[in-house]
mmCIF file of C-alpha atoms in Angstrom:
data_model
loop_
_atom_site.group_PDB
_atom_site.id
_atom_site.type_symbol
_atom_site.label_atom_id
_atom_site.label_comp_id
_atom_site.label_asym_id
_atom_site.label_seq_id
_atom_site.Cartn_x
_atom_site.Cartn_y
_atom_site.Cartn_z
ATOM 1 C CA ILE A 1 -8.735 -2.478 -20.112
ATOM 2 C CA THR A 2 -7.965 -0.555 -23.282
ATOM 3 C CA LEU A 3 -5.058 1.888 -23.265
ATOM 4 C CA LEU A 4 -4.349 4.290 -26.095
ATOM 5 C CA LEU A 5 -0.986 5.949 -25.600
ATOM 6 C CA SER A 6 0.784 8.713 -27.472
ATOM 7 C CA SER A 7 4.045 7.585 -29.045
ATOM 8 C CA SER A 8 5.731 10.783 -27.871
ATOM 9 C CA LEU A 9 5.488 9.940 -24.182
ATOM 10 C CA ILE A 10 8.494 9.289 -21.982
ATOM 11 C CA SER A 11 8.616 6.216 -19.740
ATOM 12 C CA ASN A 12 8.303 7.058 -16.041
ATOM 13 C CA VAL A 13 5.396 5.035 -14.713
ATOM 14 C CA ALA A 14 3.998 1.669 -15.725
ATOM 15 C CA PHE A 15 0.531 0.207 -16.209
ATOM 16 C CA ALA A 16 0.214 -3.557 -15.802
ATOM 17 C CA GLU A 17 -2.416 -5.136 -18.015
ATOM 18 C CA HIS A 18 -3.406 -8.773 -17.494
ATOM 19 C CA THR A 19 -3.245 -10.742 -20.724
ATOM 20 C CA GLY A 20 -3.067 -14.359 -19.533
ATOM 21 C CA ASP A 21 -5.234 -16.869 -17.697
ATOM 22 C CA ASN A 22 -2.780 -17.595 -14.897
ATOM 23 C CA GLU A 23 -2.591 -14.859 -12.264
ATOM 24 C CA ASN A 24 1.174 -15.410 -12.000
ATOM 25 C CA ASP A 25 1.897 -14.609 -15.627
ATOM 26 C CA GLY A 26 0.506 -12.838 -18.639
ATOM 27 C CA PHE A 27 1.087 -9.226 -17.532
ATOM 28 C CA GLN A 28 2.045 -6.668 -20.129
ATOM 29 C CA VAL A 29 3.775 -3.554 -18.794
ATOM 30 C CA ILE A 30 2.879 -0.329 -20.604
ATOM 31 C CA ASP A 31 4.972 2.728 -19.785
ATOM 32 C CA TYR A 32 3.786 6.316 -19.957
ATOM 33 C CA GLU A 33 4.899 9.723 -18.818
ATOM 34 C CA ASN A 34 3.920 11.137 -15.420
ATOM 35 C CA PRO A 35 1.229 13.669 -16.376
ATOM 36 C CA VAL A 36 1.415 17.153 -14.918
ATOM 37 C CA PRO A 37 -1.209 19.942 -15.017
ATOM 38 C CA GLY A 38 -1.563 21.204 -18.582
ATOM 39 C CA ASN A 39 -0.254 17.973 -20.076
ATOM 40 C CA THR A 40 -3.135 15.657 -20.953
ATOM 41 C CA GLY A 41 -0.779 12.928 -22.091
ATOM 42 C CA GLU A 42 -3.525 11.666 -24.440
ATOM 43 C CA ILE A 43 -3.969 8.686 -22.128
ATOM 44 C CA VAL A 44 -7.256 6.838 -22.579
ATOM 45 C CA ALA A 45 -8.368 3.802 -20.604
ATOM 46 C CA ARG A 46 -11.764 2.191 -20.095
ATOM 47 C CA GLY A 47 -13.267 -0.766 -18.338
ATOM 48 C CA THR A 48 -16.020 -2.018 -16.045
ATOM 49 C CA ALA A 49 -16.478 -1.680 -12.303
ATOM 50 C CA GLY A 50 -19.573 -3.794 -11.791
ATOM 51 C CA ASP A 51 -22.380 -5.514 -13.654
ATOM 52 C CA HIS A 52 -23.918 -2.189 -14.623
ATOM 53 C CA ILE A 53 -21.001 0.195 -14.116
ATOM 54 C CA SER A 54 -18.357 1.292 -16.613
ATOM 55 C CA TRP A 55 -15.531 3.800 -16.433
ATOM 56 C CA LEU A 56 -13.574 5.992 -18.813
ATOM 57 C CA PHE A 57 -10.270 7.733 -18.061
ATOM 58 C CA GLN A 58 -9.226 10.571 -20.336
ATOM 59 C CA ASN A 59 -7.400 13.891 -19.908
ATOM 60 C CA HIS A 60 -6.834 13.248 -16.184
ATOM 61 C CA VAL A 61 -10.590 12.812 -15.550
ATOM 62 C CA LEU A 62 -12.002 9.458 -14.414
ATOM 63 C CA THR A 63 -15.712 9.189 -15.211
ATOM 64 C CA ILE A 64 -17.646 6.329 -13.607
ATOM 65 C CA THR A 65 -21.085 5.676 -15.093
ATOM 66 C CA GLY A 66 -23.956 3.322 -14.352
ATOM 67 C CA TYR A 67 -26.068 2.089 -11.470
ATOM 68 C CA GLY A 68 -25.931 -0.321 -8.562
ATOM 69 C CA GLU A 69 -22.959 -1.464 -6.508
ATOM 70 C CA MET A 70 -19.336 -1.353 -7.582
ATOM 71 C CA SER A 71 -17.467 -4.631 -7.792
ATOM 72 C CA THR A 72 -15.644 -5.209 -4.531
ATOM 73 C CA ASP A 73 -12.297 -5.492 -6.367
ATOM 74 C CA THR A 74 -12.573 -2.159 -8.199
ATOM 75 C CA GLU A 75 -9.344 -0.209 -7.688
ATOM 76 C CA PHE A 76 -7.858 2.633 -9.715
ATOM 77 C CA SER A 77 -4.456 2.765 -8.030
ATOM 78 C CA PHE A 78 -2.895 1.661 -11.331
ATOM 79 C CA LEU A 79 -3.740 5.125 -12.689
ATOM 80 C CA GLY A 80 -1.634 6.606 -9.900
ATOM 81 C CA SER A 81 -0.916 10.323 -9.992
ATOM 82 C CA SER A 82 -2.508 10.770 -13.429
ATOM 83 C CA VAL A 83 -6.039 11.132 -11.969
ATOM 84 C CA PHE A 84 -6.957 14.731 -11.113
ATOM 85 C CA GLN A 85 -10.755 14.457 -10.967
ATOM 86 C CA VAL A 86 -13.415 11.780 -10.474
ATOM 87 C CA VAL A 87 -16.963 12.244 -11.775
ATOM 88 C CA PHE A 88 -19.805 9.838 -11.034
ATOM 89 C CA GLU A 89 -22.729 9.675 -13.444
ATOM 90 C CA GLY A 90 -25.834 7.622 -12.753
ATOM 91 C CA ASP A 91 -27.211 5.901 -9.683
ATOM 92 C CA ILE A 92 -24.150 4.293 -8.136
ATOM 93 C CA LEU A 93 -24.645 2.990 -4.578
ATOM 94 C CA THR A 94 -21.168 2.088 -3.329
ATOM 95 C CA ILE A 95 -17.519 3.045 -3.618
ATOM 96 C CA SER A 96 -15.378 -0.054 -3.206
ATOM 97 C CA ASP A 97 -12.575 -0.636 -0.699
ATOM 98 C CA ARG A 98 -9.308 1.021 -1.856
ATOM 99 C CA CYS A 99 -11.111 2.420 -4.899
ATOM 100 C CA PHE A 100 -8.890 5.495 -5.296
ATOM 101 C CA TYR A 101 -6.074 4.236 -3.085
ATOM 102 C CA HIS A 102 -2.834 6.141 -3.725
ATOM 103 C CA CYS A 103 -4.278 8.351 -6.480
ATOM 104 C CA THR A 104 -2.049 11.071 -5.099
ATOM 105 C CA SER A 105 -3.068 13.840 -7.545
ATOM 106 C CA LEU A 106 -6.817 13.335 -7.106
ATOM 107 C CA GLN A 107 -8.164 16.750 -6.093
ATOM 108 C CA THR A 108 -11.929 16.649 -6.658
ATOM 109 C CA ALA A 109 -14.651 14.006 -6.584
ATOM 110 C CA GLU A 110 -18.272 14.596 -7.588
ATOM 111 C CA LEU A 111 -20.078 11.887 -5.637
ATOM 112 C CA PRO A 112 -23.393 10.396 -6.778
ATOM 113 C CA ASN A 113 -26.553 11.498 -4.950
ATOM 114 C CA THR A 114 -27.458 7.820 -4.560
ATOM 115 C CA LEU A 115 -24.288 6.879 -2.663
ATOM 116 C CA LYS A 116 -24.882 4.628 0.374
ATOM 117 C CA SER A 117 -21.398 3.575 1.457
ATOM 118 C CA ILE A 118 -17.712 4.358 1.027
ATOM 119 C CA GLY A 119 -15.397 1.376 1.456
ATOM 120 C CA ASP A 120 -12.251 1.034 3.560
ATOM 121 C CA SER A 121 -9.294 3.189 2.442
ATOM 122 C CA ALA A 122 -11.257 4.388 -0.592
ATOM 123 C CA PHE A 123 -9.584 7.827 -0.650
ATOM 124 C CA PHE A 124 -6.365 6.798 1.120
ATOM 125 C CA TYR A 125 -3.415 9.021 0.145
ATOM 126 C CA THR A 126 -5.356 11.364 -2.137
ATOM 127 C CA ASN A 127 -5.134 15.132 -2.457
ATOM 128 C CA ILE A 128 -8.819 16.007 -1.971
ATOM 129 C CA ALA A 129 -9.223 19.116 0.169
ATOM 130 C CA GLU A 130 -13.011 19.238 0.501
ATOM 131 C CA LEU A 131 -15.829 16.740 0.083
ATOM 132 C CA VAL A 132 -19.599 16.787 0.553
ATOM 133 C CA LEU A 133 -21.250 13.440 1.240
ATOM 134 C CA PRO A 134 -24.761 13.203 -0.192
ATOM 135 C CA TYR A 135 -27.837 12.862 1.993
ATOM 136 C CA GLY A 136 -28.618 9.150 2.144
ATOM 137 C CA CYS A 137 -25.020 8.038 2.606
ATOM 138 C CA GLU A 138 -24.932 5.642 5.563
ATOM 139 C CA THR A 139 -21.432 4.202 5.972
ATOM 140 C CA ILE A 140 -17.874 5.536 5.930
ATOM 141 C CA GLY A 141 -15.316 2.722 6.129
ATOM 142 C CA ASN A 142 -12.034 2.309 7.981
ATOM 143 C CA GLY A 143 -9.179 4.637 7.076
ATOM 144 C CA VAL A 144 -11.105 6.178 4.174
ATOM 145 C CA PHE A 145 -9.245 9.496 4.231
ATOM 146 C CA SER A 146 -6.072 8.448 6.045
ATOM 147 C CA PHE A 147 -2.831 9.885 4.665
ATOM 148 C CA SER A 148 -4.850 12.364 2.589
ATOM 149 C CA THR A 149 -4.926 16.168 2.627
ATOM 150 C CA LEU A 150 -8.626 16.414 3.484
ATOM 151 C CA GLN A 151 -9.398 19.735 5.144
ATOM 152 C CA ARG A 152 -13.192 19.869 5.227
ATOM 153 C CA ILE A 153 -15.961 17.275 4.906
ATOM 154 C CA SER A 154 -19.731 17.627 5.232
ATOM 155 C CA ILE A 155 -21.431 14.551 6.684
ATOM 156 C CA PRO A 156 -25.240 14.182 6.578
ATOM 157 C CA ASP A 157 -27.415 12.895 9.422
ATOM 158 C CA THR A 158 -28.023 9.681 7.479
ATOM 159 C CA VAL A 159 -24.483 8.451 8.210
ATOM 160 C CA SER A 160 -24.752 5.934 11.051
ATOM 161 C CA GLN A 161 -21.383 4.203 10.828
ATOM 162 C CA ILE A 162 -17.858 5.652 10.615
ATOM 163 C CA GLY A 163 -14.907 3.275 10.677
ATOM 164 C CA ASN A 164 -11.690 3.371 12.672
ATOM 165 C CA GLU A 165 -9.239 6.112 11.723
ATOM 166 C CA ALA A 166 -11.562 7.203 8.917
ATOM 167 C CA PHE A 167 -9.976 10.656 8.885
ATOM 168 C CA GLY A 168 -6.392 9.755 9.735
ATOM 169 C CA PHE A 169 -4.091 7.988 12.107
ATOM 170 C CA MET A 170 -4.104 9.504 15.577
ATOM 171 C CA PRO A 171 -0.574 9.673 17.042
ATOM 172 C CA GLU A 172 0.303 9.406 20.692
ATOM 173 C CA PRO A 173 -0.210 12.755 22.484
ATOM 174 C CA GLU A 174 3.526 13.338 22.844
ATOM 175 C CA GLU A 175 4.261 12.561 19.209
ATOM 176 C CA PRO A 176 4.398 15.298 16.536
ATOM 177 C CA LEU A 177 1.741 15.165 13.833
ATOM 178 C CA PRO A 178 3.150 15.332 10.309
ATOM 179 C CA TYR A 179 0.346 16.841 8.243
ATOM 180 C CA ALA A 180 1.284 14.811 5.181
ATOM 181 C CA TYR A 181 0.671 11.618 7.129
ATOM 182 C CA SER A 182 -2.789 12.319 8.446
ATOM 183 C CA SER A 183 -6.079 14.098 7.929
ATOM 184 C CA VAL A 184 -6.936 14.562 11.585
ATOM 185 C CA HIS A 185 -6.905 18.338 11.075
ATOM 186 C CA ALA A 186 -9.984 18.067 8.854
ATOM 187 C CA THR A 187 -13.066 20.074 9.795
ATOM 188 C CA ILE A 188 -16.188 17.916 9.963
ATOM 189 C CA VAL A 189 -19.403 19.794 9.169
ATOM 190 C CA CYS A 190 -22.434 18.065 10.681
ATOM 191 C CA ASN A 191 -25.424 18.563 12.963
ATOM 192 C CA SER A 192 -24.647 18.563 16.672
ATOM 193 C CA ASP A 193 -26.977 15.635 17.392
ATOM 194 C CA SER A 194 -25.776 13.464 14.501
ATOM 195 C CA TYR A 195 -23.698 10.293 14.606
ATOM 196 C CA ALA A 196 -20.806 12.189 13.019
ATOM 197 C CA ALA A 197 -20.771 14.675 15.913
ATOM 198 C CA GLN A 198 -20.684 11.825 18.436
ATOM 199 C CA TYR A 199 -17.855 10.190 16.483
#
């Protein structure tokens, strides 16, 4: 991971970058300011997310480019609230488990047309309001949109598997439902005879 940081930033949040061979040591902590809309922060980071997939983070936009499947350990939670938008470029087939976990400022995601599956908790605790899954997508994992602010999602007929609590944690009937803790109010747009409608 390469991080280029402006010297004028104030320390609020930390990146941890692995610099050693032992998983118990060799971490360098790099502080940077919590970005807010209108403040790009001049943060730049890049890396890989699979054999044929790379990513670039700049000006609050995370661009993921390439083809094939993401590495199963790809997670961008270390970017935290600095990610506002995700753009996929190329023929990417999968989104890994916990990929955008706790990216609390993430508002939009342009998914690849080639997407086949979304891993468990991939958009957990994000701020995406609306999402359209591409035709050809087959699997939505467990808890994908739990603790998010999802309001509307379009699911194609090709989806044949939706995991437990994919759209939020269902409380007991007598319990109040804090909106910030669940996405169960989301509107699912799908055909009446589709798997999504049965779900």
